[in-house]
Amino acid sequence: MRDYLNIFYNGLSKLGISLSDRQIEQFICFYDILTERNKVMNLTAITEPVEIIEKHFLDSLSLVKAIDLSGDKKVIDVGTGAGFPGIPIIISYPQLHITLLDSLNKRIGFINDVIKLLNLKNVETIHGRSEELGKNIKYREQYDLCVSRAVANMSVLSEYCIPFVKKGGKFISYKSGNIENEVENAGNSVYKLGGKLSEIVDFSMTDSTTGEKLGRSLVVIDKIKETPGKYPRRAGLPSREPL
């Protein structure tokens, strides 16, 4: 990654993010761990250095286009996978308190190793399903912000995520491609769960390898009322029978 730091710095500058030398070293270390473990764990299909920088690191940090990450916010990353967007966010904004949730224990094990090696603070990891954790009073409606880059339909993702958000907080979903119909179709489920569409932040990223413009969106949902107690439904049901 060191050979491509100019691309990283340029992307950070466009996002208005300034990192210390220590934070840059943490990103380099994260890159090294990710690429090494990926050889045996299949953590990500994105393997080229420039693509990891642009499609994982910078894309995760594009969240700043939709919300101010300064201050002491409590954040949960649902379906974090190999730690995206949560790890880049906590490296860049260490004053946050973030929970990383994933249903696969091997991914959580990897993330725990990353946290230890990078000496990250204010990070909690949980191996579990969002349908179950969203019913737990320790996590239900306890977060100022829920984020997710998980690949799921907006209706399904809303049931996974909105129950974690406290009234007055936000759920922000990372999306790609044409999402107008998907977001429109999710309106009823968002409302049932206590949310309201606030805005869609559209932007594009340029693939430095191909020059291709990659359409990206951040779908911002405001939590305007408490989620009814019957949601989220039992594990597996949201994906089989979306609201």
XYZ file of N, CA and C in Angstrom:
729
model
N 0.822 -1.208 0.000
C 0.000 0.000 0.000
C 0.858 1.260 0.000
N 2.040 1.192 0.561
C 2.890 2.379 0.658
C 3.165 2.994 -0.710
N 3.200 2.149 -1.751
C 3.473 2.648 -3.099
C 2.291 3.419 -3.690
N 1.136 3.346 -3.027
C -0.077 3.973 -3.554
C -0.648 5.012 -2.587
N 0.178 5.471 -1.658
C -0.307 6.409 -0.655
C -0.798 7.714 -1.264
N -0.234 8.102 -2.418
C -0.694 9.349 -3.046
C -2.167 9.265 -3.408
N -2.626 8.080 -3.819
C -4.045 7.881 -4.143
C -4.887 8.008 -2.887
N -4.395 7.449 -1.792
C -5.114 7.526 -0.524
C -5.197 8.971 -0.043
N -4.066 9.671 -0.062
C -4.042 11.069 0.379
C -4.975 11.935 -0.483
N -4.974 11.698 -1.775
C -5.833 12.465 -2.675
C -7.302 12.232 -2.356
N -7.645 10.962 -2.109
C -9.033 10.637 -1.757
C -9.444 11.240 -0.424
N -8.540 11.204 0.546
C -8.828 11.805 1.851
C -9.053 13.302 1.718
N -8.227 13.940 0.889
C -8.346 15.376 0.684
C -9.713 15.736 0.093
N -10.177 14.949 -0.855
C -11.484 15.200 -1.474
C -12.617 15.048 -0.462
N -12.410 14.189 0.532
C -13.417 13.991 1.567
C -13.279 14.991 2.712
N -12.208 15.779 2.680
C -11.976 16.744 3.748
C -11.491 16.109 5.035
N -10.796 14.973 4.915
C -10.303 14.237 6.079
C -8.790 14.386 6.176
N -8.311 14.730 7.342
C -6.875 14.847 7.597
C -6.484 13.849 8.680
N -5.513 12.994 8.378
C -5.089 11.960 9.319
C -3.652 12.193 9.771
N -3.364 11.745 10.984
C -2.005 11.830 11.513
C -1.145 10.724 10.913
N 0.162 10.823 11.089
C 1.065 9.766 10.628
C 0.707 8.437 11.286
N 0.334 8.483 12.539
C -0.047 7.269 13.270
C -1.283 6.621 12.633
N -2.255 7.420 12.257
C -3.461 6.883 11.627
C -3.164 6.293 10.253
N -2.287 6.938 9.501
C -1.884 6.394 8.202
C -1.209 5.038 8.392
N -0.352 4.938 9.398
C 0.318 3.664 9.690
C -0.694 2.584 10.069
N -1.749 2.976 10.765
C -2.799 2.010 11.118
C -3.501 1.498 9.860
N -3.754 2.380 8.910
C -4.361 1.937 7.653
C -3.422 0.994 6.894
N -2.141 1.302 6.889
C -1.167 0.440 6.214
C -1.130 -0.936 6.873
N -1.137 -0.940 8.195
C -1.136 -2.206 8.940
C -2.408 -2.995 8.661
N -3.544 -2.311 8.626
C -4.823 -2.961 8.311
C -4.768 -3.577 6.920
N -4.243 -2.837 5.965
C -4.089 -3.348 4.604
C -3.233 -4.615 4.598
N -2.108 -4.575 5.302
C -1.198 -5.725 5.330
C -1.876 -6.962 5.931
N -2.595 -6.772 7.027
C -3.284 -7.892 7.677
C -4.374 -8.441 6.762
N -5.154 -7.534 6.173
C -6.265 -7.936 5.317
C -5.773 -8.759 4.129
N -4.750 -8.284 3.458
C -4.272 -8.983 2.259
C -3.613 -10.311 2.610
N -2.926 -10.365 3.748
C -2.276 -11.615 4.151
C -3.309 -12.659 4.561
N -4.244 -12.282 5.406
C -5.259 -13.239 5.870
C -6.220 -13.626 4.755
N -6.414 -12.741 3.802
C -7.350 -13.019 2.721
C -6.903 -14.206 1.870
N -5.610 -14.520 1.906
C -5.090 -15.648 1.138
C -5.653 -16.971 1.639
N -6.042 -17.016 2.909
C -6.540 -18.266 3.479
C -7.976 -18.172 4.006
N -8.493 -16.935 4.154
C -9.814 -16.759 4.773
C -10.893 -16.257 3.828
N -10.539 -15.824 2.635
C -11.522 -15.309 1.684
C -12.375 -14.203 2.306
N -11.698 -13.180 2.808
C -12.384 -12.065 3.470
C -12.988 -11.076 2.485
N -12.354 -10.912 1.329
C -12.825 -9.946 0.345
C -12.421 -10.386 -1.057
N -13.286 -10.073 -2.027
C -12.966 -10.363 -3.428
C -12.118 -9.250 -4.028
N -12.018 -8.141 -3.317
C -11.206 -7.008 -3.759
C -9.791 -7.202 -3.238
N -8.818 -7.357 -4.136
C -7.467 -7.720 -3.713
C -6.376 -6.774 -4.206
N -6.640 -6.003 -5.259
C -5.623 -5.095 -5.783
C -5.447 -3.907 -4.840
N -4.206 -3.455 -4.629
C -3.951 -2.358 -3.684
C -4.802 -1.119 -3.918
N -4.884 -0.670 -5.158
C -5.645 0.544 -5.450
C -7.129 0.318 -5.172
N -7.621 -0.858 -5.511
C -9.037 -1.151 -5.274
C -9.354 -1.210 -3.789
N -8.453 -1.772 -2.982
C -8.671 -1.803 -1.534
C -8.722 -0.383 -0.980
N -7.818 0.461 -1.454
C -7.795 1.860 -1.008
C -9.088 2.569 -1.388
N -9.497 2.408 -2.637
C -10.650 3.170 -3.129
C -11.986 2.537 -2.736
N -12.111 1.221 -2.924
C -13.413 0.568 -2.764
C -13.686 0.096 -1.342
N -12.653 0.047 -0.506
C -12.862 -0.300 0.903
C -12.583 0.891 1.816
N -11.364 1.407 1.785
C -10.988 2.460 2.733
C -11.727 3.767 2.466
N -11.582 4.294 1.259
C -12.193 5.590 0.950
C -13.709 5.487 0.862
N -14.209 4.403 0.320
C -15.660 4.228 0.251
C -16.265 4.194 1.652
N -15.603 3.504 2.579
C -16.091 3.468 3.960
C -16.155 4.870 4.543
N -15.124 5.674 4.259
C -15.044 7.019 4.817
C -15.934 8.025 4.091
N -16.515 7.630 2.967
C -17.433 8.526 2.256
C -18.656 8.863 3.103
N -18.822 8.179 4.207
C -19.909 8.467 5.144
C -19.937 9.941 5.538
N -18.777 10.587 5.537
C -18.714 12.000 5.938
C -19.497 12.896 4.990
N -19.859 12.399 3.814
C -20.681 13.178 2.891
C -22.107 13.330 3.409
N -22.493 12.441 4.344
C -23.875 12.431 4.815
C -24.031 12.826 6.275
N -22.951 12.770 7.063
C -23.077 13.049 8.492
C -21.759 13.552 9.055
N -21.848 14.437 10.026
C -20.678 14.948 10.732
C -20.259 13.907 11.773
N -19.049 13.389 11.638
C -18.583 12.335 12.540
C -17.766 12.871 13.719
N -17.726 14.184 13.881
C -17.061 14.739 15.060
C -17.960 14.519 16.279
N -17.393 14.640 17.457
C -18.177 14.443 18.666
C -18.196 12.997 19.113
N -18.877 12.761 20.206
C -18.871 11.453 20.867
C -20.138 10.688 20.530
N -20.165 10.063 19.367
C -21.334 9.305 18.938
C -21.152 7.820 19.219
N -22.274 7.149 19.434
C -22.286 5.701 19.602
C -22.793 5.089 18.302
N -21.953 4.237 17.678
C -22.205 3.748 16.325
C -22.215 2.220 16.309
N -23.090 1.635 15.492
C -23.048 0.191 15.254
C -22.962 -0.056 13.755
N -22.072 -0.974 13.381
C -21.871 -1.384 11.987
C -22.445 -2.793 11.852
N -23.562 -2.909 11.146
C -24.283 -4.183 11.023
C -23.833 -4.915 9.766
N -23.403 -6.165 9.941
C -22.890 -6.949 8.824
C -21.541 -6.428 8.380
N -20.651 -6.221 9.335
C -19.380 -5.540 9.073
C -18.427 -6.321 8.174
N -18.601 -7.637 8.063
C -17.725 -8.427 7.193
C -16.289 -8.389 7.683
N -15.389 -7.910 6.845
C -13.975 -7.814 7.214
C -13.649 -6.503 7.930
N -14.710 -5.793 8.370
C -14.503 -4.565 9.136
C -14.829 -3.291 8.402
N -15.719 -3.396 7.393
C -16.081 -2.219 6.599
C -17.563 -1.902 6.741
N -17.884 -0.658 7.052
C -17.014 0.520 7.127
C -16.393 0.786 8.499
N -16.677 -0.068 9.489
C -16.346 0.250 10.869
C -14.890 0.533 11.192
N -13.979 -0.309 10.682
C -12.565 -0.123 11.028
C -12.003 1.179 10.442
N -12.198 1.481 9.161
C -11.725 2.774 8.665
C -12.327 3.964 9.424
N -13.585 3.838 9.836
C -14.230 4.933 10.565
C -13.577 5.140 11.929
N -13.334 4.055 12.673
C -12.777 4.219 14.021
C -11.300 4.619 13.972
N -10.578 4.202 12.933
C -9.196 4.675 12.778
C -9.203 6.194 12.589
N -10.103 6.669 11.753
C -10.131 8.089 11.393
C -10.802 8.966 12.440
N -11.723 8.377 13.199
C -12.470 9.130 14.217
C -12.455 8.348 15.536
N -11.297 8.304 16.189
C -11.130 7.440 17.368
C -11.939 7.858 18.590
N -12.559 9.037 18.544
C -13.376 9.464 19.675
C -14.748 8.794 19.678
N -15.114 8.175 18.562
C -16.385 7.464 18.475
C -16.339 6.187 19.311
N -17.503 5.670 19.634
C -17.627 4.348 20.263
C -18.384 3.473 19.273
N -17.759 2.407 18.811
C -18.342 1.639 17.715
C -18.453 0.157 18.048
N -19.569 -0.422 17.641
C -19.825 -1.852 17.776
C -19.832 -2.465 16.380
N -19.074 -3.545 16.196
C -18.990 -4.235 14.915
C -19.701 -5.581 15.043
N -20.756 -5.752 14.278
C -21.598 -6.942 14.373
C -21.522 -7.754 13.092
N -21.293 -9.066 13.233
C -21.325 -9.948 12.073
C -21.771 -11.339 12.509
N -22.416 -12.045 11.583
C -22.959 -13.368 11.902
C -21.941 -14.489 11.740
N -20.770 -14.193 11.121
C -19.742 -15.216 10.941
C -18.617 -15.025 11.955
N -18.377 -16.034 12.770
C -17.399 -15.913 13.849
C -15.972 -15.750 13.325
N -15.654 -16.333 12.164
C -14.285 -16.207 11.643
C -13.971 -14.757 11.291
N -14.985 -14.023 10.833
C -14.774 -12.607 10.538
C -14.554 -11.813 11.819
N -15.325 -12.127 12.842
C -15.156 -11.437 14.124
C -13.785 -11.747 14.709
N -13.325 -12.983 14.545
C -11.983 -13.340 15.004
C -10.918 -12.530 14.296
N -11.076 -12.364 12.987
C -10.143 -11.539 12.215
C -10.164 -10.100 12.708
N -11.352 -9.543 12.888
C -11.477 -8.156 13.334
C -10.855 -7.974 14.719
N -11.042 -8.940 15.599
C -10.427 -8.849 16.932
C -8.906 -8.785 16.834
N -8.343 -9.544 15.913
C -6.886 -9.485 15.698
C -6.476 -8.104 15.185
N -7.270 -7.535 14.278
C -6.986 -6.200 13.749
C -7.017 -5.168 14.874
N -8.037 -5.241 15.698
C -8.188 -4.296 16.814
C -6.976 -4.355 17.741
N -6.525 -5.569 18.021
C -5.380 -5.747 18.916
C -4.094 -5.223 18.281
N -3.851 -5.586 17.027
C -2.615 -5.192 16.349
C -2.543 -3.686 16.099
N -3.686 -3.064 15.856
C -3.714 -1.624 15.607
C -3.891 -0.821 16.890
N -4.097 -1.537 18.005
C -4.307 -0.903 19.311
C -5.469 0.090 19.259
N -6.581 -0.367 18.691
C -7.767 0.481 18.569
C -8.550 0.481 19.875
N -9.101 1.629 20.209
C -9.883 1.786 21.429
C -11.347 2.034 21.072
N -12.206 1.932 22.072
C -13.641 2.227 21.917
C -14.318 1.349 20.874
N -13.859 0.093 20.755
C -14.431 -0.831 19.774
C -14.914 -2.092 20.475
N -16.148 -2.491 20.153
C -16.726 -3.732 20.651
C -17.088 -4.603 19.457
N -16.821 -5.895 19.535
C -17.227 -6.808 18.470
C -18.263 -7.788 18.999
N -19.193 -8.159 18.135
C -20.228 -9.116 18.521
C -20.428 -10.115 17.395
N -20.366 -11.391 17.746
C -20.744 -12.450 16.818
C -22.210 -12.762 17.081
N -23.061 -12.478 16.119
C -24.487 -12.735 16.321
C -25.299 -12.256 15.136
N -26.600 -12.463 15.232
C -27.538 -12.045 14.177
C -28.250 -10.778 14.621
N -28.433 -9.877 13.690
C -29.066 -8.603 14.013
C -30.508 -8.791 14.484
N -31.200 -9.822 13.968
C -32.581 -10.058 14.392
C -32.665 -10.369 15.883
N -31.646 -11.042 16.401
C -31.628 -11.388 17.823
C -31.105 -10.238 18.672
N -30.014 -9.595 18.221
C -29.429 -8.487 18.980
C -30.376 -7.289 19.022
N -31.174 -7.118 17.963
C -32.105 -5.990 17.918
C -33.222 -6.090 18.925
N -33.397 -7.274 19.509
C -34.405 -7.479 20.565
C -33.801 -7.320 21.961
N -32.483 -7.341 22.034
C -31.769 -7.292 23.317
C -31.728 -5.851 23.822
N -32.208 -5.621 25.048
C -32.296 -4.252 25.574
C -30.919 -3.595 25.711
N -29.863 -4.405 25.737
C -28.519 -3.841 25.821
C -28.152 -3.106 24.534
N -28.748 -3.509 23.412
C -28.403 -2.949 22.107
C -29.569 -2.243 21.419
N -30.776 -2.613 21.754
C -31.957 -2.055 21.084
C -32.094 -0.566 21.381
N -32.162 0.228 20.320
C -32.358 1.680 20.418
C -31.341 2.341 21.349
N -30.076 1.909 21.211
C -28.996 2.437 22.038
C -27.985 3.262 21.248
N -28.158 3.362 19.922
C -27.120 3.953 19.081
C -27.570 5.242 18.408
N -26.637 6.184 18.331
C -26.889 7.432 17.604
C -26.884 7.202 16.104
N -26.124 6.198 15.683
C -25.949 5.945 14.258
C -25.750 4.466 14.002
N -26.470 3.946 13.022
C -26.235 2.590 12.512
C -25.814 2.718 11.062
N -24.761 2.008 10.690
C -24.290 2.010 9.307
C -24.203 0.578 8.803
N -24.315 0.424 7.490
C -24.180 -0.911 6.909
C -23.815 -0.826 5.439
N -22.798 -1.619 5.067
C -22.456 -1.801 3.654
C -22.905 -3.186 3.187
N -23.670 -3.866 4.018
C -24.109 -5.218 3.693
C -24.935 -5.218 2.409
N -24.785 -6.279 1.635
C -25.530 -6.401 0.380
C -26.886 -7.030 0.697
N -27.893 -6.172 0.805
C -29.255 -6.635 1.079
C -30.224 -5.574 0.581
N -31.423 -6.014 0.263
C -32.476 -5.107 -0.146
C -32.772 -4.111 0.972
N -33.123 -2.852 0.623
C -33.348 -1.813 1.609
C -34.417 -2.182 2.627
N -35.473 -2.851 2.176
C -36.540 -3.255 3.102
C -36.006 -4.211 4.156
N -35.211 -5.170 3.709
C -34.620 -6.159 4.622
C -33.612 -5.490 5.549
N -32.744 -4.682 4.960
C -31.698 -4.019 5.727
C -32.279 -3.094 6.789
N -33.394 -2.460 6.471
C -34.030 -1.563 7.439
C -34.487 -2.320 8.679
N -35.023 -3.527 8.485
C -35.460 -4.308 9.651
C -34.272 -4.799 10.462
N -33.154 -5.047 9.801
C -31.932 -5.425 10.513
C -31.388 -4.266 11.350
N -31.500 -3.057 10.816
C -30.726 -1.933 11.360
C -31.501 -0.913 12.181
N -32.686 -0.522 11.752
C -33.407 0.559 12.423
C -33.683 0.267 13.900
N -33.967 -0.996 14.303
C -34.205 -1.242 15.730
C -33.033 -0.878 16.650
N -31.816 -0.794 16.118
C -30.660 -0.441 16.942
C -30.579 1.066 17.225
N -31.277 1.863 16.427
C -31.115 3.314 16.471
C -32.068 3.950 17.473
N -31.542 4.831 18.311
C -32.385 5.552 19.258
C -33.185 6.631 18.521
N -34.301 7.041 19.106
C -35.100 8.112 18.528
C -34.243 9.368 18.401
N -34.244 9.962 17.218
C -33.402 11.120 16.956
C -32.092 10.762 16.279
N -31.802 9.462 16.181
C -30.583 8.993 15.534
C -30.807 8.723 14.055
N -29.815 8.099 13.421
C -29.882 7.863 11.984
C -29.393 6.458 11.628
N -29.974 5.921 10.587
C -29.469 4.715 9.922
C -29.029 5.129 8.535
N -27.778 4.825 8.177
C -27.256 5.175 6.854
C -26.768 3.914 6.154
N -27.344 3.674 4.987
C -27.000 2.491 4.192
C -26.164 2.910 2.987
N -25.060 2.193 2.761
C -24.219 2.389 1.580
C -24.826 1.584 0.436
N -25.055 2.236 -0.697
C -25.656 1.560 -1.839
C -24.911 1.912 -3.126
N -25.079 1.083 -4.139
C -24.478 1.347 -5.449
C -25.511 1.134 -6.541
N -25.263 1.758 -7.691
C -26.146 1.590 -8.826
C -27.429 2.401 -8.705
N -28.415 2.023 -9.498
C -29.710 2.718 -9.511
C -30.572 2.194 -8.368
N -30.831 3.032 -7.391
C -31.522 2.562 -6.185
C -32.888 3.210 -5.978
N -33.346 4.018 -6.928
C -34.585 4.765 -6.727
C -35.762 3.849 -6.421
N -35.961 2.810 -7.225
C -37.089 1.900 -7.010
C -36.948 1.144 -5.698
N -35.726 0.720 -5.393
C -35.487 -0.018 -4.153
C -35.841 0.831 -2.932
N -35.406 2.077 -2.932
C -35.687 2.967 -1.803
C -37.178 3.274 -1.722
N -37.802 3.513 -2.880
C -39.242 3.799 -2.893
C -40.039 2.618 -2.355
N -39.653 1.414 -2.749
C -40.358 0.219 -2.295
C -40.145 -0.064 -0.812
N -39.075 0.495 -0.256
C -38.783 0.280 1.160
C -39.485 1.280 2.069
N -40.181 2.253 1.479
C -40.798 3.317 2.271
C -41.736 2.812 3.347
N -42.558 1.823 3.026
C -43.527 1.293 3.989
C -42.833 0.603 5.156
N -41.803 -0.194 4.851
C -41.090 -0.899 5.918
C -40.346 0.084 6.812
N -39.729 1.108 6.213
C -39.021 2.117 7.003
C -39.979 2.789 7.978
N -41.178 3.135 7.495
C -42.183 3.790 8.341
C -42.628 2.875 9.479
N -42.899 1.598 9.156
C -43.335 0.642 10.177
C -42.297 0.489 11.292
N -41.037 0.640 10.943
C -39.940 0.439 11.895
C -39.594 1.708 12.669
N -40.301 2.801 12.385
C -40.072 4.041 13.117
C -39.155 5.020 12.418
N -38.893 4.787 11.130
C -37.965 5.642 10.405
C -38.638 6.507 9.361
N -37.873 7.435 8.815
C -38.332 8.303 7.745
C -37.143 8.637 6.857
N -37.327 8.483 5.546
C -36.252 8.832 4.617
C -35.921 10.310 4.745
N -34.657 10.600 5.016
C -34.214 11.982 5.161
C -33.642 12.507 3.844
N -32.686 11.771 3.288
C -32.080 12.189 2.030
C -31.300 11.033 1.417
N -31.000 11.168 0.148
C -30.111 10.249 -0.552
C -28.940 11.073 -1.077
N -27.750 10.764 -0.614
C -26.556 11.480 -1.037
C -25.900 10.681 -2.153
N -25.995 11.187 -3.377
C -25.414 10.511 -4.533
C -24.038 11.097 -4.839
N -23.111 10.230 -5.185
C -21.785 10.681 -5.597
C -21.147 9.601 -6.456
N -20.003 9.886 -7.021
C -19.313 8.884 -7.836
C -17.857 8.795 -7.409
N -17.308 7.616 -7.593
C -15.893 7.387 -7.349
C -15.278 6.914 -8.661
N -14.076 7.357 -8.932
C -13.393 6.943 -10.156
C -12.435 5.804 -9.858
N -12.610 4.697 -10.568
C -11.694 3.570 -10.449
C -10.377 3.960 -11.116
N -9.324 4.109 -10.317
C -8.030 4.563 -10.851
C -7.422 3.565 -11.827
N -7.828 2.317 -11.728
C -7.292 1.288 -12.614
C -7.930 1.339 -13.996
N -9.268 1.497 -14.037
C -10.001 1.442 -15.303
C -10.490 2.807 -15.770
N -10.520 3.781 -14.858
C -11.070 5.089 -15.197
C -12.586 5.128 -15.140
N -13.207 3.994 -14.771
C -14.662 3.885 -14.716
C -15.225 4.698 -13.552
N -16.357 5.359 -13.802
C -17.065 6.082 -12.759
C -17.997 5.109 -12.025
N -17.849 5.044 -10.716
C -18.646 4.132 -9.910
C -19.708 4.923 -9.152
N -20.968 4.671 -9.488
C -22.061 5.372 -8.823
C -22.298 4.843 -7.428
N -22.318 5.745 -6.445
C -22.519 5.355 -5.050
C -23.586 6.249 -4.427
N -24.258 5.727 -3.409
C -25.276 6.496 -2.694
C -25.217 6.176 -1.211
N -25.547 7.162 -0.417
C -25.742 6.981 1.019
C -27.211 7.303 1.300
N -27.955 6.288 1.732
C -29.377 6.463 2.019
C -29.517 6.765 3.504
N -30.028 7.950 3.818
C -30.094 8.421 5.197
C -31.531 8.313 5.716
N -31.691 7.522 6.771
C -32.990 7.328 7.416
C -32.947 7.945 8.811
N -33.886 8.838 9.108
C -34.005 9.398 10.452
C -34.911 8.513 11.293
N -34.533 8.296 12.555
C -35.388 7.543 13.480
C -36.309 8.547 14.177
N -37.586 8.532 13.825
C -38.500 9.546 14.329
C -39.410 9.036 15.448
N -39.478 7.713 15.614
C -40.277 7.150 16.716
C -39.730 5.775 17.063
N -40.108 5.272 18.213
C -39.602 3.970 18.653
C -40.085 2.858 17.730
N -39.236 1.851 17.558
C -39.597 0.687 16.753
C -40.578 -0.187 17.533
N -41.710 -0.581 16.939
C -42.648 -1.469 17.630
C -41.962 -2.742 18.123
N -42.390 -3.248 19.261
C -41.738 -4.382 19.904
C -41.696 -5.656 19.089
N -42.589 -5.799 18.104
C -42.597 -7.040 17.308
C -41.481 -7.088 16.270
N -40.749 -5.973 16.122
C -39.634 -5.943 15.174
C -38.309 -5.810 15.913
N -37.230 -6.407 15.416
C -37.182 -7.244 14.216
C -37.818 -8.607 14.466
N -38.331 -9.199 13.406
C -38.905 -10.538 13.508
C -37.800 -11.578 13.660
N -38.191 -12.824 13.873
C -37.213 -13.882 14.172
C -36.220 -14.065 13.029
N -35.087 -14.635 13.363
C -33.983 -14.800 12.422
C -34.432 -15.478 11.133
N -34.067 -14.888 10.014
C -34.361 -15.440 8.700
C -35.635 -14.913 8.081
N -36.575 -14.475 8.895
C -37.869 -14.037 8.370
C -37.784 -12.716 7.585
N -37.032 -11.723 8.045
C -36.943 -10.478 7.261
C -36.481 -10.691 5.818
N -35.536 -11.591 5.607
C -35.031 -11.820 4.251
C -36.003 -12.657 3.416
N -36.739 -13.556 4.081
C -37.692 -14.404 3.344
C -38.989 -13.650 3.047
N -39.429 -12.821 3.995
C -40.685 -12.092 3.843
C -40.472 -10.627 4.206
N -39.879 -9.850 3.316
C -39.627 -8.431 3.612
C -40.922 -7.680 3.917
N -40.830 -6.723 4.798
C -42.002 -5.913 5.162
C -42.547 -5.164 3.943
